Amino acid sequence: EVQVVESGGGLVQPGGSLRLSCAASGFTFSSYRMNWVRQAPGKGLEWVAYIDSSDGTIYYADSVKGRFTISRDDAKNSLYLQMNSLRAEDSANYYCVRELIVADKADFFDMWGQGTMVTVSS
Amino acid sequence: QSALTQEASVSGTVGQKVTLSCIGNSNNIGKYAVGWYQQISHGTPKSVMFGNSLASGIPDRFSGSKSGTTVSLTISGLQPEDEADYYCSTWDYSLSAWVFGGGTKLTVL
């Protein structure tokens, strides 16, 4: 089955760290750009981070820059998000999202995992 | 405040045609194709439109269009199962970031 499955969420105190994982299966993971997108309870979707499939290019949302690190291990078909210095406003459901390149300047999010919930609270 | 602007809510009756809009600027919608994503009852988002093309499994009552820095998602023949939150998203050249609209809550009356 073609899917991505997130894990690693949980309850963490402000200032703490957490590492999210995303296990991909059923497709050639190394060929795809990948992203993390989050959604706070009752709020809209917010993009968090991007990692390229070939040249290692990485981008972050301003809200997490300097605190979060996205990485991938193509040998393990896995995507990661290391989250440090966590704040209450980082509390959200974190989705692992595959990016599909349809044409030049036409990329889309074509596969979403179920998400893993992160709660930052004392 | 979201980089892309969507209506907060839209409603329609079964069988009606409704149009959702997504307004951006020359750095995002003006340069890149836009995706539309459906989220039912805060479940997992599902891809609906890739530019003007339907995602796999999406019925052809959904269609998309683009004019300048505005894109639209039209649902012709609204069905009860279309009730959901809809988000538009694209890449922003100046921000070097993916951006989302704030989402439109579609209610089927």
PDB file of C-alpha atoms in Angstrom:
ATOM      1  CA  GLU A   1       0.000   0.000   0.000  1.00  0.00           C
ATOM      2  CA  VAL A   2       1.229   3.458  -0.887  1.00  0.00           C
ATOM      3  CA  GLN A   3       1.301   5.473   2.327  1.00  0.00           C
ATOM      4  CA  VAL A   4       3.178   7.607   4.807  1.00  0.00           C
ATOM      5  CA  VAL A   5       2.803   7.031   8.538  1.00  0.00           C
ATOM      6  CA  GLU A   6       3.886   9.527  11.176  1.00  0.00           C
ATOM      7  CA  SER A   7       5.007   8.756  14.716  1.00  0.00           C
ATOM      8  CA  GLY A   8       6.768  10.384  17.628  1.00  0.00           C
ATOM      9  CA  GLY A   9       4.194  12.881  18.809  1.00  0.00           C
ATOM     10  CA  GLY A  10       3.277  13.354  22.439  1.00  0.00           C
ATOM     11  CA  LEU A  11       3.225  15.708  25.413  1.00  0.00           C
ATOM     12  CA  VAL A  12       6.342  17.801  26.017  1.00  0.00           C
ATOM     13  CA  GLN A  13       7.094  20.733  28.304  1.00  0.00           C
ATOM     14  CA  PRO A  14       7.831  24.204  26.917  1.00  0.00           C
ATOM     15  CA  GLY A  15      11.478  24.410  25.953  1.00  0.00           C
ATOM     16  CA  GLY A  16      11.664  20.679  25.387  1.00  0.00           C
ATOM     17  CA  SER A  17      12.469  18.623  22.301  1.00  0.00           C
ATOM     18  CA  LEU A  18      10.734  15.991  20.246  1.00  0.00           C
ATOM     19  CA  ARG A  19      11.629  14.054  17.107  1.00  0.00           C
ATOM     20  CA  LEU A  20       8.913  13.126  14.649  1.00  0.00           C
ATOM     21  CA  SER A  21       9.333  10.318  12.145  1.00  0.00           C
ATOM     22  CA  CYS A  22       7.515   9.492   8.937  1.00  0.00           C
ATOM     23  CA  ALA A  23       7.766   6.019   7.431  1.00  0.00           C
ATOM     24  CA  ALA A  24       7.043   5.793   3.720  1.00  0.00           C
ATOM     25  CA  SER A  25       6.026   2.642   1.884  1.00  0.00           C
ATOM     26  CA  GLY A  26       4.759   1.548  -1.491  1.00  0.00           C
ATOM     27  CA  PHE A  27       6.658   4.120  -3.548  1.00  0.00           C
ATOM     28  CA  THR A  28      10.223   5.191  -4.362  1.00  0.00           C
ATOM     29  CA  PHE A  29      10.715   7.534  -1.408  1.00  0.00           C
ATOM     30  CA  SER A  30      14.060   8.840  -2.644  1.00  0.00           C
ATOM     31  CA  SER A  31      12.427  10.321  -5.755  1.00  0.00           C
ATOM     32  CA  TYR A  32      10.060  12.602  -3.912  1.00  0.00           C
ATOM     33  CA  ARG A  33      10.320  15.969  -2.256  1.00  0.00           C
ATOM     34  CA  MET A  34       8.777  15.833   1.216  1.00  0.00           C
ATOM     35  CA  ASN A  35       7.213  18.294   3.606  1.00  0.00           C
ATOM     36  CA  TRP A  36       5.847  18.677   7.105  1.00  0.00           C
ATOM     37  CA  VAL A  37       2.558  20.536   7.480  1.00  0.00           C
ATOM     38  CA  ARG A  38       0.868  21.180  10.812  1.00  0.00           C
ATOM     39  CA  GLN A  39      -2.591  22.080  12.046  1.00  0.00           C
ATOM     40  CA  ALA A  40      -3.293  23.494  15.481  1.00  0.00           C
ATOM     41  CA  PRO A  41      -6.599  22.478  17.084  1.00  0.00           C
ATOM     42  CA  GLY A  42      -9.441  24.352  15.396  1.00  0.00           C
ATOM     43  CA  LYS A  43      -7.056  26.195  13.071  1.00  0.00           C
ATOM     44  CA  GLY A  44      -6.020  25.981   9.432  1.00  0.00           C
ATOM     45  CA  LEU A  45      -3.143  24.231   7.717  1.00  0.00           C
ATOM     46  CA  GLU A  46       0.368  25.669   8.154  1.00  0.00           C
ATOM     47  CA  TRP A  47       3.402  24.526   6.169  1.00  0.00           C
ATOM     48  CA  VAL A  48       6.439  23.829   8.363  1.00  0.00           C
ATOM     49  CA  ALA A  49       9.370  22.508   6.353  1.00  0.00           C
ATOM     50  CA  TYR A  50      10.494  21.133   2.959  1.00  0.00           C
ATOM     51  CA  ILE A  51      13.325  18.887   1.863  1.00  0.00           C
ATOM     52  CA  ASP A  52      14.325  18.192  -1.713  1.00  0.00           C
ATOM     53  CA  SER A  53      14.780  14.700  -3.124  1.00  0.00           C
ATOM     54  CA  SER A  54      18.082  15.219  -4.872  1.00  0.00           C
ATOM     55  CA  ASP A  55      20.082  18.337  -4.034  1.00  0.00           C
ATOM     56  CA  GLY A  56      19.349  18.510  -0.308  1.00  0.00           C
ATOM     57  CA  THR A  57      17.687  21.898  -0.480  1.00  0.00           C
ATOM     58  CA  ILE A  58      15.765  22.681   2.702  1.00  0.00           C
ATOM     59  CA  TYR A  59      13.313  25.436   3.530  1.00  0.00           C
ATOM     60  CA  TYR A  60      11.542  26.323   6.773  1.00  0.00           C
ATOM     61  CA  ALA A  61       8.612  28.474   7.804  1.00  0.00           C
ATOM     62  CA  ASP A  62       9.769  31.580   9.662  1.00  0.00           C
ATOM     63  CA  SER A  63       7.853  30.399  12.736  1.00  0.00           C
ATOM     64  CA  VAL A  64      10.146  27.373  13.189  1.00  0.00           C
ATOM     65  CA  LYS A  65      13.424  28.517  11.623  1.00  0.00           C
ATOM     66  CA  GLY A  66      16.359  27.936  13.936  1.00  0.00           C
ATOM     67  CA  ARG A  67      14.389  25.554  16.163  1.00  0.00           C
ATOM     68  CA  PHE A  68      13.255  22.737  13.835  1.00  0.00           C
ATOM     69  CA  THR A  69      15.384  20.551  11.566  1.00  0.00           C
ATOM     70  CA  ILE A  70      14.019  18.463   8.722  1.00  0.00           C
ATOM     71  CA  SER A  71      16.004  15.491   7.465  1.00  0.00           C
ATOM     72  CA  ARG A  72      15.551  12.283   5.516  1.00  0.00           C
ATOM     73  CA  ASP A  73      17.122   8.841   5.295  1.00  0.00           C
ATOM     74  CA  ASP A  74      16.378   7.417   1.864  1.00  0.00           C
ATOM     75  CA  ALA A  75      17.899   4.062   2.811  1.00  0.00           C
ATOM     76  CA  LYS A  76      15.258   3.761   5.527  1.00  0.00           C
ATOM     77  CA  ASN A  77      12.454   5.402   3.510  1.00  0.00           C
ATOM     78  CA  SER A  78      12.016   7.844   6.339  1.00  0.00           C
ATOM     79  CA  LEU A  79      11.496  11.548   6.932  1.00  0.00           C
ATOM     80  CA  TYR A  80      12.210  13.262  10.245  1.00  0.00           C
ATOM     81  CA  LEU A  81      11.489  16.501  12.055  1.00  0.00           C
ATOM     82  CA  GLN A  82      13.671  17.373  15.028  1.00  0.00           C
ATOM     83  CA  MET A  83      11.850  19.978  17.103  1.00  0.00           C
ATOM     84  CA  ASN A  84      13.767  21.920  19.770  1.00  0.00           C
ATOM     85  CA  SER A  85      12.872  24.836  22.044  1.00  0.00           C
ATOM     86  CA  LEU A  86       9.227  23.923  21.729  1.00  0.00           C
ATOM     87  CA  ARG A  87       6.564  26.506  22.512  1.00  0.00           C
ATOM     88  CA  ALA A  88       2.886  26.263  23.308  1.00  0.00           C
ATOM     89  CA  GLU A  89       2.095  27.590  19.845  1.00  0.00           C
ATOM     90  CA  ASP A  90       3.838  24.564  18.297  1.00  0.00           C
ATOM     91  CA  SER A  91       1.019  22.362  19.618  1.00  0.00           C
ATOM     92  CA  ALA A  92      -0.571  20.827  16.538  1.00  0.00           C
ATOM     93  CA  ASN A  93      -1.164  17.737  14.490  1.00  0.00           C
ATOM     94  CA  TYR A  94       1.902  17.277  12.292  1.00  0.00           C
ATOM     95  CA  TYR A  95       1.376  15.776   8.845  1.00  0.00           C
ATOM     96  CA  CYS A  96       4.026  14.158   6.662  1.00  0.00           C
ATOM     97  CA  VAL A  97       3.198  15.190   3.094  1.00  0.00           C
ATOM     98  CA  ARG A  98       4.538  13.964  -0.233  1.00  0.00           C
ATOM     99  CA  GLU A  99       5.077  16.531  -2.958  1.00  0.00           C
ATOM    100  CA  LEU A 100       4.248  15.655  -6.555  1.00  0.00           C
ATOM    101  CA  ILE A 101       5.904  17.457  -9.455  1.00  0.00           C
ATOM    102  CA  VAL A 102       3.377  17.641 -12.290  1.00  0.00           C
ATOM    103  CA  ALA A 103       5.169  20.186 -14.462  1.00  0.00           C
ATOM    104  CA  ASP A 104       7.451  23.184 -14.200  1.00  0.00           C
ATOM    105  CA  LYS A 105       6.126  25.453 -11.427  1.00  0.00           C
ATOM    106  CA  ALA A 106       3.353  22.952 -10.759  1.00  0.00           C
ATOM    107  CA  ASP A 107       4.079  21.025  -7.572  1.00  0.00           C
ATOM    108  CA  PHE A 108       1.332  19.783  -5.306  1.00  0.00           C
ATOM    109  CA  PHE A 109       0.803  17.880  -2.085  1.00  0.00           C
ATOM    110  CA  ASP A 110      -0.530  14.531  -3.290  1.00  0.00           C
ATOM    111  CA  MET A 111      -0.267  12.265  -0.258  1.00  0.00           C
ATOM    112  CA  TRP A 112      -0.909  13.024   3.394  1.00  0.00           C
ATOM    113  CA  GLY A 113      -0.340  10.867   6.440  1.00  0.00           C
ATOM    114  CA  GLN A 114      -2.784  10.645   9.326  1.00  0.00           C
ATOM    115  CA  GLY A 115      -0.673  12.970  11.408  1.00  0.00           C
ATOM    116  CA  THR A 116       0.909  12.788  14.838  1.00  0.00           C
ATOM    117  CA  MET A 117      -0.212  15.098  17.635  1.00  0.00           C
ATOM    118  CA  VAL A 118       2.266  17.270  19.503  1.00  0.00           C
ATOM    119  CA  THR A 119       1.162  19.007  22.684  1.00  0.00           C
ATOM    120  CA  VAL A 120       3.470  21.522  24.351  1.00  0.00           C
ATOM    121  CA  SER A 121       2.295  22.193  27.885  1.00  0.00           C
ATOM    122  CA  SER A 122       3.560  22.273  31.441  1.00  0.00           C
TER     123      SER A 122
ATOM    124  CA  GLN B   1      -2.774  36.419   8.403  1.00  0.00           C
ATOM    125  CA  SER B   2      -2.552  33.958   5.523  1.00  0.00           C
ATOM    126  CA  ALA B   3      -0.634  34.719   2.341  1.00  0.00           C
ATOM    127  CA  LEU B   4      -3.599  33.470   0.327  1.00  0.00           C
ATOM    128  CA  THR B   5      -7.099  34.824   0.961  1.00  0.00           C
ATOM    129  CA  GLN B   6     -10.142  32.576   0.979  1.00  0.00           C
ATOM    130  CA  GLU B   7     -13.745  33.133   1.995  1.00  0.00           C
ATOM    131  CA  ALA B   8     -14.300  32.059   5.585  1.00  0.00           C
ATOM    132  CA  SER B   9     -17.529  30.292   4.711  1.00  0.00           C
ATOM    133  CA  VAL B  10     -19.674  29.403   1.725  1.00  0.00           C
ATOM    134  CA  SER B  11     -22.951  27.547   1.681  1.00  0.00           C
ATOM    135  CA  GLY B  12     -25.217  26.007  -0.903  1.00  0.00           C
ATOM    136  CA  THR B  13     -28.060  23.583  -1.305  1.00  0.00           C
ATOM    137  CA  VAL B  14     -27.871  20.106  -2.787  1.00  0.00           C
ATOM    138  CA  GLY B  15     -27.536  20.315  -6.561  1.00  0.00           C
ATOM    139  CA  GLN B  16     -26.468  23.937  -6.562  1.00  0.00           C
ATOM    140  CA  LYS B  17     -23.238  25.256  -8.078  1.00  0.00           C
ATOM    141  CA  VAL B  18     -20.831  26.960  -5.704  1.00  0.00           C
ATOM    142  CA  THR B  19     -17.499  28.658  -6.294  1.00  0.00           C
ATOM    143  CA  LEU B  20     -14.690  29.055  -3.789  1.00  0.00           C
ATOM    144  CA  SER B  21     -11.968  31.593  -4.468  1.00  0.00           C
ATOM    145  CA  CYS B  22      -8.327  31.945  -3.501  1.00  0.00           C
ATOM    146  CA  ILE B  23      -6.588  35.291  -3.945  1.00  0.00           C
ATOM    147  CA  GLY B  24      -2.832  35.651  -3.992  1.00  0.00           C
ATOM    148  CA  ASN B  25      -0.254  37.866  -5.632  1.00  0.00           C
ATOM    149  CA  SER B  26       2.396  37.924  -8.341  1.00  0.00           C
ATOM    150  CA  ASN B  27       4.880  35.991  -6.167  1.00  0.00           C
ATOM    151  CA  ASN B  28       2.657  32.984  -5.597  1.00  0.00           C
ATOM    152  CA  ILE B  29      -0.458  32.379  -7.682  1.00  0.00           C
ATOM    153  CA  GLY B  30       0.929  34.659 -10.378  1.00  0.00           C
ATOM    154  CA  LYS B  31       3.888  32.289 -10.845  1.00  0.00           C
ATOM    155  CA  TYR B  32       2.836  28.799  -9.731  1.00  0.00           C
ATOM    156  CA  ALA B  33      -0.045  26.391 -10.068  1.00  0.00           C
ATOM    157  CA  VAL B  34      -2.375  26.030  -7.104  1.00  0.00           C
ATOM    158  CA  GLY B  35      -3.578  22.928  -5.316  1.00  0.00           C
ATOM    159  CA  TRP B  36      -6.906  22.525  -3.538  1.00  0.00           C
ATOM    160  CA  TYR B  37      -7.302  20.268  -0.499  1.00  0.00           C
ATOM    161  CA  GLN B  38     -10.438  19.005   1.201  1.00  0.00           C
ATOM    162  CA  GLN B  39     -10.628  18.274   4.904  1.00  0.00           C
ATOM    163  CA  ILE B  40     -13.749  16.660   6.292  1.00  0.00           C
ATOM    164  CA  SER B  41     -14.393  17.097  10.017  1.00  0.00           C
ATOM    165  CA  HIS B  42     -10.702  17.859  10.696  1.00  0.00           C
ATOM    166  CA  GLY B  43      -9.675  14.486   9.311  1.00  0.00           C
ATOM    167  CA  THR B  44      -6.731  13.892   7.006  1.00  0.00           C
ATOM    168  CA  PRO B  45      -6.578  16.439   4.160  1.00  0.00           C
ATOM    169  CA  LYS B  46      -7.273  15.034   0.722  1.00  0.00           C
ATOM    170  CA  SER B  47      -6.084  16.391  -2.595  1.00  0.00           C
ATOM    171  CA  VAL B  48      -8.888  17.668  -4.825  1.00  0.00           C
ATOM    172  CA  MET B  49      -7.346  19.681  -7.631  1.00  0.00           C
ATOM    173  CA  PHE B  50      -3.822  19.980  -9.024  1.00  0.00           C
ATOM    174  CA  GLY B  51      -4.045  23.211 -10.994  1.00  0.00           C
ATOM    175  CA  ASN B  52      -6.954  22.604 -13.350  1.00  0.00           C
ATOM    176  CA  SER B  53      -6.680  18.802 -13.118  1.00  0.00           C
ATOM    177  CA  LEU B  54      -8.690  16.583 -10.829  1.00  0.00           C
ATOM    178  CA  ALA B  55      -6.833  14.476  -8.281  1.00  0.00           C
ATOM    179  CA  SER B  56      -7.377  10.750  -8.426  1.00  0.00           C
ATOM    180  CA  GLY B  57     -10.855   9.654  -7.338  1.00  0.00           C
ATOM    181  CA  ILE B  58     -12.357  13.138  -7.324  1.00  0.00           C
ATOM    182  CA  PRO B  59     -15.695  13.384  -9.162  1.00  0.00           C
ATOM    183  CA  ASP B  60     -15.890  15.595 -12.229  1.00  0.00           C
ATOM    184  CA  ARG B  61     -18.394  17.947 -10.598  1.00  0.00           C
ATOM    185  CA  PHE B  62     -15.246  19.612  -9.240  1.00  0.00           C
ATOM    186  CA  SER B  63     -13.398  21.974 -11.557  1.00  0.00           C
ATOM    187  CA  GLY B  64     -10.775  24.671 -11.283  1.00  0.00           C
ATOM    188  CA  SER B  65      -9.901  27.900 -13.029  1.00  0.00           C
ATOM    189  CA  LYS B  66      -7.327  30.672 -12.796  1.00  0.00           C
ATOM    190  CA  SER B  67      -7.364  34.334 -13.712  1.00  0.00           C
ATOM    191  CA  GLY B  68      -4.305  36.391 -12.914  1.00  0.00           C
ATOM    192  CA  THR B  69      -3.621  36.012  -9.206  1.00  0.00           C
ATOM    193  CA  THR B  70      -6.984  34.447  -8.345  1.00  0.00           C
ATOM    194  CA  VAL B  71      -7.934  30.804  -8.598  1.00  0.00           C
ATOM    195  CA  SER B  72     -11.372  29.291  -8.165  1.00  0.00           C
ATOM    196  CA  LEU B  73     -12.731  25.894  -7.242  1.00  0.00           C
ATOM    197  CA  THR B  74     -16.216  25.240  -8.575  1.00  0.00           C
ATOM    198  CA  ILE B  75     -18.465  22.423  -7.454  1.00  0.00           C
ATOM    199  CA  SER B  76     -21.349  21.830  -9.864  1.00  0.00           C
ATOM    200  CA  GLY B  77     -24.157  19.781  -8.440  1.00  0.00           C
ATOM    201  CA  LEU B  78     -23.296  20.095  -4.772  1.00  0.00           C
ATOM    202  CA  GLN B  79     -23.611  16.892  -2.720  1.00  0.00           C
ATOM    203  CA  PRO B  80     -23.921  16.400   1.063  1.00  0.00           C
ATOM    204  CA  GLU B  81     -20.538  14.658   1.135  1.00  0.00           C
ATOM    205  CA  ASP B  82     -18.891  17.823  -0.221  1.00  0.00           C
ATOM    206  CA  GLU B  83     -19.366  19.549   3.116  1.00  0.00           C
ATOM    207  CA  ALA B  84     -15.830  20.178   4.337  1.00  0.00           C
ATOM    208  CA  ASP B  85     -13.086  22.719   4.809  1.00  0.00           C
ATOM    209  CA  TYR B  86     -11.243  23.561   1.588  1.00  0.00           C
ATOM    210  CA  TYR B  87      -7.713  24.949   1.474  1.00  0.00           C
ATOM    211  CA  CYS B  88      -5.738  26.356  -1.439  1.00  0.00           C
ATOM    212  CA  SER B  89      -1.944  26.238  -1.472  1.00  0.00           C
ATOM    213  CA  THR B  90       0.996  27.112  -3.686  1.00  0.00           C
ATOM    214  CA  TRP B  91       4.666  28.017  -3.567  1.00  0.00           C
ATOM    215  CA  ASP B  92       5.654  31.624  -2.836  1.00  0.00           C
ATOM    216  CA  TYR B  93       8.772  32.768  -4.687  1.00  0.00           C
ATOM    217  CA  SER B  94       9.559  35.747  -2.455  1.00  0.00           C
ATOM    218  CA  LEU B  95       9.042  33.836   0.796  1.00  0.00           C
ATOM    219  CA  SER B  96      10.696  30.616  -0.416  1.00  0.00           C
ATOM    220  CA  ALA B  97       7.861  28.877   1.342  1.00  0.00           C
ATOM    221  CA  TRP B  98       4.670  26.976   0.728  1.00  0.00           C
ATOM    222  CA  VAL B  99       1.662  29.094   1.619  1.00  0.00           C
ATOM    223  CA  PHE B 100      -1.908  28.145   2.446  1.00  0.00           C
ATOM    224  CA  GLY B 101      -5.146  30.048   2.431  1.00  0.00           C
ATOM    225  CA  GLY B 102      -7.024  30.304   5.699  1.00  0.00           C
ATOM    226  CA  GLY B 103      -9.567  27.764   4.478  1.00  0.00           C
ATOM    227  CA  THR B 104     -13.220  27.961   3.431  1.00  0.00           C
ATOM    228  CA  LYS B 105     -15.855  26.102   5.383  1.00  0.00           C
ATOM    229  CA  LEU B 106     -18.359  24.770   2.848  1.00  0.00           C
ATOM    230  CA  THR B 107     -21.777  23.988   4.283  1.00  0.00           C
ATOM    231  CA  VAL B 108     -24.349  21.989   2.341  1.00  0.00           C
ATOM    232  CA  LEU B 109     -27.789  23.118   3.432  1.00  0.00           C
TER     233      LEU B 109
END
